[in-house]
PDB file of C-alpha atoms in Angstrom:
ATOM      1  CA  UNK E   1       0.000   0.000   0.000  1.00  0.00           C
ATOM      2  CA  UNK E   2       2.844   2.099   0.997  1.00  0.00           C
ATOM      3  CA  UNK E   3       3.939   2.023  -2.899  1.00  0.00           C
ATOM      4  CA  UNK E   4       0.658   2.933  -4.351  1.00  0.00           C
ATOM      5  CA  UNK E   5       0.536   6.096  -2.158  1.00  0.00           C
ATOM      6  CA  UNK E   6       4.173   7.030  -3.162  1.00  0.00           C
ATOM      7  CA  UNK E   7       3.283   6.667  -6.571  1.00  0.00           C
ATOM      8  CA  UNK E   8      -0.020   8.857  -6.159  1.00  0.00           C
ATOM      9  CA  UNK E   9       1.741  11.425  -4.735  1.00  0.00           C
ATOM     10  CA  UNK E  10       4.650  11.734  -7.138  1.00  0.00           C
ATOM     11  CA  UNK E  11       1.704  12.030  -9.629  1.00  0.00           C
ATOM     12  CA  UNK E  12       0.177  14.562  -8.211  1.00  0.00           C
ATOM     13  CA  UNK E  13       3.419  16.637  -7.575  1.00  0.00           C
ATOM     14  CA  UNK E  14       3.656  15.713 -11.214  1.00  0.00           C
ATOM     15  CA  UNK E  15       0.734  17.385 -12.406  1.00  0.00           C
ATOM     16  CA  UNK E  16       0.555  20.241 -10.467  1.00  0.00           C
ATOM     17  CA  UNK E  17       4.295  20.623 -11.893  1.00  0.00           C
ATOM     18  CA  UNK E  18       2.673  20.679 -15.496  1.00  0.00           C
ATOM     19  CA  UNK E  19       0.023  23.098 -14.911  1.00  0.00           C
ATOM     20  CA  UNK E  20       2.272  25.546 -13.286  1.00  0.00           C
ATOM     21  CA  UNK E  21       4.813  24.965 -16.041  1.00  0.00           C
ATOM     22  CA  UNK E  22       2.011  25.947 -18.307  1.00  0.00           C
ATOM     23  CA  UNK E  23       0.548  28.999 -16.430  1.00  0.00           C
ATOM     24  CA  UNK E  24       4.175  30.394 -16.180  1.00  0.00           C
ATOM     25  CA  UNK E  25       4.731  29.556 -19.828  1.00  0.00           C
ATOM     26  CA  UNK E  26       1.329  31.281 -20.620  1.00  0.00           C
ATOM     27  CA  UNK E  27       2.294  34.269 -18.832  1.00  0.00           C
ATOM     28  CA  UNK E  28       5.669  35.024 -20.150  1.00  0.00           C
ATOM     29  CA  UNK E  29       4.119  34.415 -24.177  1.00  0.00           C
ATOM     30  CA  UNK E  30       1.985  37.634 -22.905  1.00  0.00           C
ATOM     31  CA  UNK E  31       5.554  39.668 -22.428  1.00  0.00           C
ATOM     32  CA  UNK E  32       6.520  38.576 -25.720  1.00  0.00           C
ATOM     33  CA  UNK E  33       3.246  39.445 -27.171  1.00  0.00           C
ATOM     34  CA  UNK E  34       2.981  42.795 -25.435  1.00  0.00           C
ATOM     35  CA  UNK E  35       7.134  44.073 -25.665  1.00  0.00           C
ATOM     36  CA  UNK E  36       7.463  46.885 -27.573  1.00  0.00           C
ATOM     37  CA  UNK E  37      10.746  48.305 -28.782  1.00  0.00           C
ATOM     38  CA  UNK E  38      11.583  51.565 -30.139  1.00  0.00           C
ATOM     39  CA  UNK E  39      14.524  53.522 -31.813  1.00  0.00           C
ATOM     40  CA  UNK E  40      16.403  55.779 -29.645  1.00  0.00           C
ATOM     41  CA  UNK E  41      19.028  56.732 -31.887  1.00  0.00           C
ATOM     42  CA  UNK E  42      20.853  56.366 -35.445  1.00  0.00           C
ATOM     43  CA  UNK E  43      24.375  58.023 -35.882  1.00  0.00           C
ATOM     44  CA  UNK E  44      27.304  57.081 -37.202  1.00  0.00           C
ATOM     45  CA  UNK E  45      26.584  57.068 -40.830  1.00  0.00           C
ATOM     46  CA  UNK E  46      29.962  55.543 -42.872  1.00  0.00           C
ATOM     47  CA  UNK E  47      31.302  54.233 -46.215  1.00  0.00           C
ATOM     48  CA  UNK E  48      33.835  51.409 -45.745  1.00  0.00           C
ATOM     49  CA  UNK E  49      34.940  49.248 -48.450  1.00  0.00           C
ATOM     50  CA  UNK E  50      32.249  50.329 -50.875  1.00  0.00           C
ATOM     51  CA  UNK E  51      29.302  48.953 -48.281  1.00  0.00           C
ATOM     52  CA  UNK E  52      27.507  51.506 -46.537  1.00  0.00           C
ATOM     53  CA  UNK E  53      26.974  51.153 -42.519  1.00  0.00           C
ATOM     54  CA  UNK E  54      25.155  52.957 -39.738  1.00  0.00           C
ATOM     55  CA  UNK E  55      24.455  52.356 -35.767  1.00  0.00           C
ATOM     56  CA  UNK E  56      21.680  52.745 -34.251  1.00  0.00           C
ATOM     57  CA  UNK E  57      20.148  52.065 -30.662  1.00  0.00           C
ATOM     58  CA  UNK E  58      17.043  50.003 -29.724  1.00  0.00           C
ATOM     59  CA  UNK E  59      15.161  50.037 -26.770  1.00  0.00           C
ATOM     60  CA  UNK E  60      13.066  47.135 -25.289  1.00  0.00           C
ATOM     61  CA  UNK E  61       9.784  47.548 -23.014  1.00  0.00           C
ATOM     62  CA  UNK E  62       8.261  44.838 -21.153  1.00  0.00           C
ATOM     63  CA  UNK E  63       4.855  46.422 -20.148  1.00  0.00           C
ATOM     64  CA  UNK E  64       3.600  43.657 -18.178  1.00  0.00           C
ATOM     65  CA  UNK E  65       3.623  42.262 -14.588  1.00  0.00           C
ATOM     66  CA  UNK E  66       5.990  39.219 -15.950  1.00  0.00           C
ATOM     67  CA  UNK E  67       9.640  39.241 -15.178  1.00  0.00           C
ATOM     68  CA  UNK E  68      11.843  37.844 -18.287  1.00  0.00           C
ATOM     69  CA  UNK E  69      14.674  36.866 -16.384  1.00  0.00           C
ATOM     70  CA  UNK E  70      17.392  34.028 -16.286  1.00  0.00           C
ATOM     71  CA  UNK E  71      15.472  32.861 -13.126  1.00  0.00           C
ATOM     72  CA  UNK E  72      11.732  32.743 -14.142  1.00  0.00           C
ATOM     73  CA  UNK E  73      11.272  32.545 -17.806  1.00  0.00           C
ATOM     74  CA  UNK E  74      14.975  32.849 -19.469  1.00  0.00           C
ATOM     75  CA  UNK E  75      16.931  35.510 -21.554  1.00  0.00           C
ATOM     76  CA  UNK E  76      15.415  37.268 -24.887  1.00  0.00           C
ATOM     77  CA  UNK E  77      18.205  36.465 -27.693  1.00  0.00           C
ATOM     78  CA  UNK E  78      17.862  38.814 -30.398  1.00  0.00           C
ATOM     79  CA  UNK E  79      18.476  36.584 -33.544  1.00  0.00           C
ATOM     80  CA  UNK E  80      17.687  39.508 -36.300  1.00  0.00           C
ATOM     81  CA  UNK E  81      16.865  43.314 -36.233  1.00  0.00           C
ATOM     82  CA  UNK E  82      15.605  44.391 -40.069  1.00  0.00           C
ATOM     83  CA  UNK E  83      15.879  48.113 -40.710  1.00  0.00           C
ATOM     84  CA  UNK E  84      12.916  49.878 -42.370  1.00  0.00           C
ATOM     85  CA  UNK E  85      12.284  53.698 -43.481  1.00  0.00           C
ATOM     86  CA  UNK E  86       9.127  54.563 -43.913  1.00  0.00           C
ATOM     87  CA  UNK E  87       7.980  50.515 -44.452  1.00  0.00           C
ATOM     88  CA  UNK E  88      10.590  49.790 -46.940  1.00  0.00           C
ATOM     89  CA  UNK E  89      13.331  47.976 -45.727  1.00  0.00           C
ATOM     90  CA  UNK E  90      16.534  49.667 -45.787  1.00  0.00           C
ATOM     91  CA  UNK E  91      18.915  47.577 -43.843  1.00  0.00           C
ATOM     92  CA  UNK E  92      19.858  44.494 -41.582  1.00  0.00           C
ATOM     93  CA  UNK E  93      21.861  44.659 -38.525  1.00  0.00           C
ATOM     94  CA  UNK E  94      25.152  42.470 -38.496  1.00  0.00           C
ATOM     95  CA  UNK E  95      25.886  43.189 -34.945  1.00  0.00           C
ATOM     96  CA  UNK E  96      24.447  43.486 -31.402  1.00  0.00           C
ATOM     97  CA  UNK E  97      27.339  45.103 -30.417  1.00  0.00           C
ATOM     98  CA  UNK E  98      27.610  41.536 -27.932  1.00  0.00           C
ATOM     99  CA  UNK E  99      24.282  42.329 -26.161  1.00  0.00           C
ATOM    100  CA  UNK E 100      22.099  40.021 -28.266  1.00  0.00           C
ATOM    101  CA  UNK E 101      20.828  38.037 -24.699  1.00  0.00           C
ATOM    102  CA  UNK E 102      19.004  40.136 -21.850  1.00  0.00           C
ATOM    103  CA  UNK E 103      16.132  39.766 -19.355  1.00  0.00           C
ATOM    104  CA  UNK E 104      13.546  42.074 -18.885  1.00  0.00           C
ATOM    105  CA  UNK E 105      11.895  42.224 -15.941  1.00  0.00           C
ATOM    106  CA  UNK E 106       8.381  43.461 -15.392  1.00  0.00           C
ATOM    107  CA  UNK E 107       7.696  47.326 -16.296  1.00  0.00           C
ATOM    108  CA  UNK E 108      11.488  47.730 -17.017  1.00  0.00           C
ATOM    109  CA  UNK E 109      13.361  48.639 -20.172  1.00  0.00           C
ATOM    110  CA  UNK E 110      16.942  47.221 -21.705  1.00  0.00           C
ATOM    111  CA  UNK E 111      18.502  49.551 -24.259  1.00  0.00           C
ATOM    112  CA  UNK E 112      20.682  47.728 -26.987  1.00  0.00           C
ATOM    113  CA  UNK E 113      23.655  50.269 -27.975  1.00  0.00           C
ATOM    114  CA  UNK E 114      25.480  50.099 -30.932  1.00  0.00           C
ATOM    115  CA  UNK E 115      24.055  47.814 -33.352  1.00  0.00           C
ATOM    116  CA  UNK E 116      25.463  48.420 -36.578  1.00  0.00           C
ATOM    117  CA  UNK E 117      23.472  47.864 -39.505  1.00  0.00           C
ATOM    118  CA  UNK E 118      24.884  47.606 -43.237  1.00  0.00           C
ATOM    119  CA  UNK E 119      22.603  49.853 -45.168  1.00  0.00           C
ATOM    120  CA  UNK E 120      21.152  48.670 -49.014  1.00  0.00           C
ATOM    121  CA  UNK E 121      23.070  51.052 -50.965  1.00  0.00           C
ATOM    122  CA  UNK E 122      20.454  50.708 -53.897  1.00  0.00           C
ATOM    123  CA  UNK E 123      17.789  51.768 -51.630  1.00  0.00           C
ATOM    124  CA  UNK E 124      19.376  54.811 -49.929  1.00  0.00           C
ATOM    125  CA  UNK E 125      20.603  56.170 -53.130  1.00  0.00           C
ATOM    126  CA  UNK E 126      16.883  56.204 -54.205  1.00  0.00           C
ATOM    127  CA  UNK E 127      16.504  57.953 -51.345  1.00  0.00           C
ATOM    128  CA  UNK E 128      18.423  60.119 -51.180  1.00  0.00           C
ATOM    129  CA  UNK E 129      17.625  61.023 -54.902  1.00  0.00           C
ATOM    130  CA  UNK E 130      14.244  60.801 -54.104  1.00  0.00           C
ATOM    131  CA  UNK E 131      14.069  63.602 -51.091  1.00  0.00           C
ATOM    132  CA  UNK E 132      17.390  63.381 -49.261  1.00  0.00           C
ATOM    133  CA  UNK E 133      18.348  61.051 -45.594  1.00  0.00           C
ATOM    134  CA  UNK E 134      16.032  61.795 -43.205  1.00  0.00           C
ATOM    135  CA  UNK E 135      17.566  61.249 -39.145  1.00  0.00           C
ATOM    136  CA  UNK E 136      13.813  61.748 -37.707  1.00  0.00           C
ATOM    137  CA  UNK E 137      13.777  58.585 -35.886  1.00  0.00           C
ATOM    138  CA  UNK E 138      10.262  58.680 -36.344  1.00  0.00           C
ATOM    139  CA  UNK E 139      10.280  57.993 -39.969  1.00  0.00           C
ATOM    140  CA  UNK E 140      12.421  54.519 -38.871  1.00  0.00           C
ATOM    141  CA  UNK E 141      10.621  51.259 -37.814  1.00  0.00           C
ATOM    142  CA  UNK E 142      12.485  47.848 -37.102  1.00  0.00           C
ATOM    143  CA  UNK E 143      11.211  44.439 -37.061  1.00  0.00           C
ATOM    144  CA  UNK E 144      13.340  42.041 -35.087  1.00  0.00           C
ATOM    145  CA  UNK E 145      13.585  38.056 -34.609  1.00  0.00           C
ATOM    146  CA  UNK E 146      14.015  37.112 -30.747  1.00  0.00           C
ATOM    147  CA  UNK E 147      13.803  33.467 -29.280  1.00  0.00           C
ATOM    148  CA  UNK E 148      12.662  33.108 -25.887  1.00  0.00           C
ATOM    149  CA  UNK E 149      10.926  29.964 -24.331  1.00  0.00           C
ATOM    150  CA  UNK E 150      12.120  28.315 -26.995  1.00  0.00           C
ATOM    151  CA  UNK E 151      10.242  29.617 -29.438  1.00  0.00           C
ATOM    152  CA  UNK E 152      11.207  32.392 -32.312  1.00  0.00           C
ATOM    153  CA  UNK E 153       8.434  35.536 -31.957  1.00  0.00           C
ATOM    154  CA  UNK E 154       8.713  38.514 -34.240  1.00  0.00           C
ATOM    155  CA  UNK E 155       8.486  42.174 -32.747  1.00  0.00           C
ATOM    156  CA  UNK E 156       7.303  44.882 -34.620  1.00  0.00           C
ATOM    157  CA  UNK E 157       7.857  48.715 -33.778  1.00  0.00           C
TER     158      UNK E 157
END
């Protein structure tokens, strides 16, 4: 008897294991569902080696009550950023500057520095034929890749 009561118990423990696997899992999808990210600046505008290059800085928001962080739900690894001006895409970032994994716990921001991003040259030369380069921030959206619970989601400025 002593066995089957062992064995009852693990399953319970078992179960209630699951569902709170599941509720925590459900809440941190909301974070990644409600993040928001924004451009805080673009600088550094170069030619090198007949490719064209700029930086720029992103900001991430977790709105929510949810911490992201190593202890709850895991880092956010930023696995592509995609430069757009004015929804055309303009550029893809080749760097993170080394800061592509964060956490972000609830109502707190993390602010990526330094991401350089190799411009289309066909595309800003149309551009800038077309009205000039434009540093309003506002005029710049980004769509980036990240992976967090093991799963790839896709935020949208």
């Amino acid at each position: 008897m002593e066995g089957a009561t062992i064995l009852k118990v693990l399953g319970g423990a078992a179960v209630v294991t699951t569902l709170f696997a599941f509720k925590k899992k459900s809440d941190f999808s909301k974070v990644m569902e409600q993040m928001t990210m924004d451009i805080r600046n673009i600088r550094n505008l170069r030619l090198k080696s007949g490719r064209l290059f700029l930086d720029i800085d992103v900001a991430f928001h977790n709105p929510t009550q949810y911490d992201m962080t190593v202890y709850t739900a895991g880092m956010i690894k930023v696995k592509q950023i995609k430069l757009f001006y004015k929804n055309v895409l303009i550029g893809n970032a080749l760097s993170t500057a080394g800061k592509d994994a964060f956490e972000l716990p609830a109502k707190s921001n993390y602010l990526i520095t330094g991401i350089t991003v190799e411009l289309l040259f066909l595309t800003i030369i149309d551009q800038f034929l077309k009205g000039g380069l434009d540093s309003n921030v506002d005029n710049y959206q980004i769509h980036t890749v990240v992976d967090a619970l093991g799963k790839s989601w896709i935020v949208e400025q």
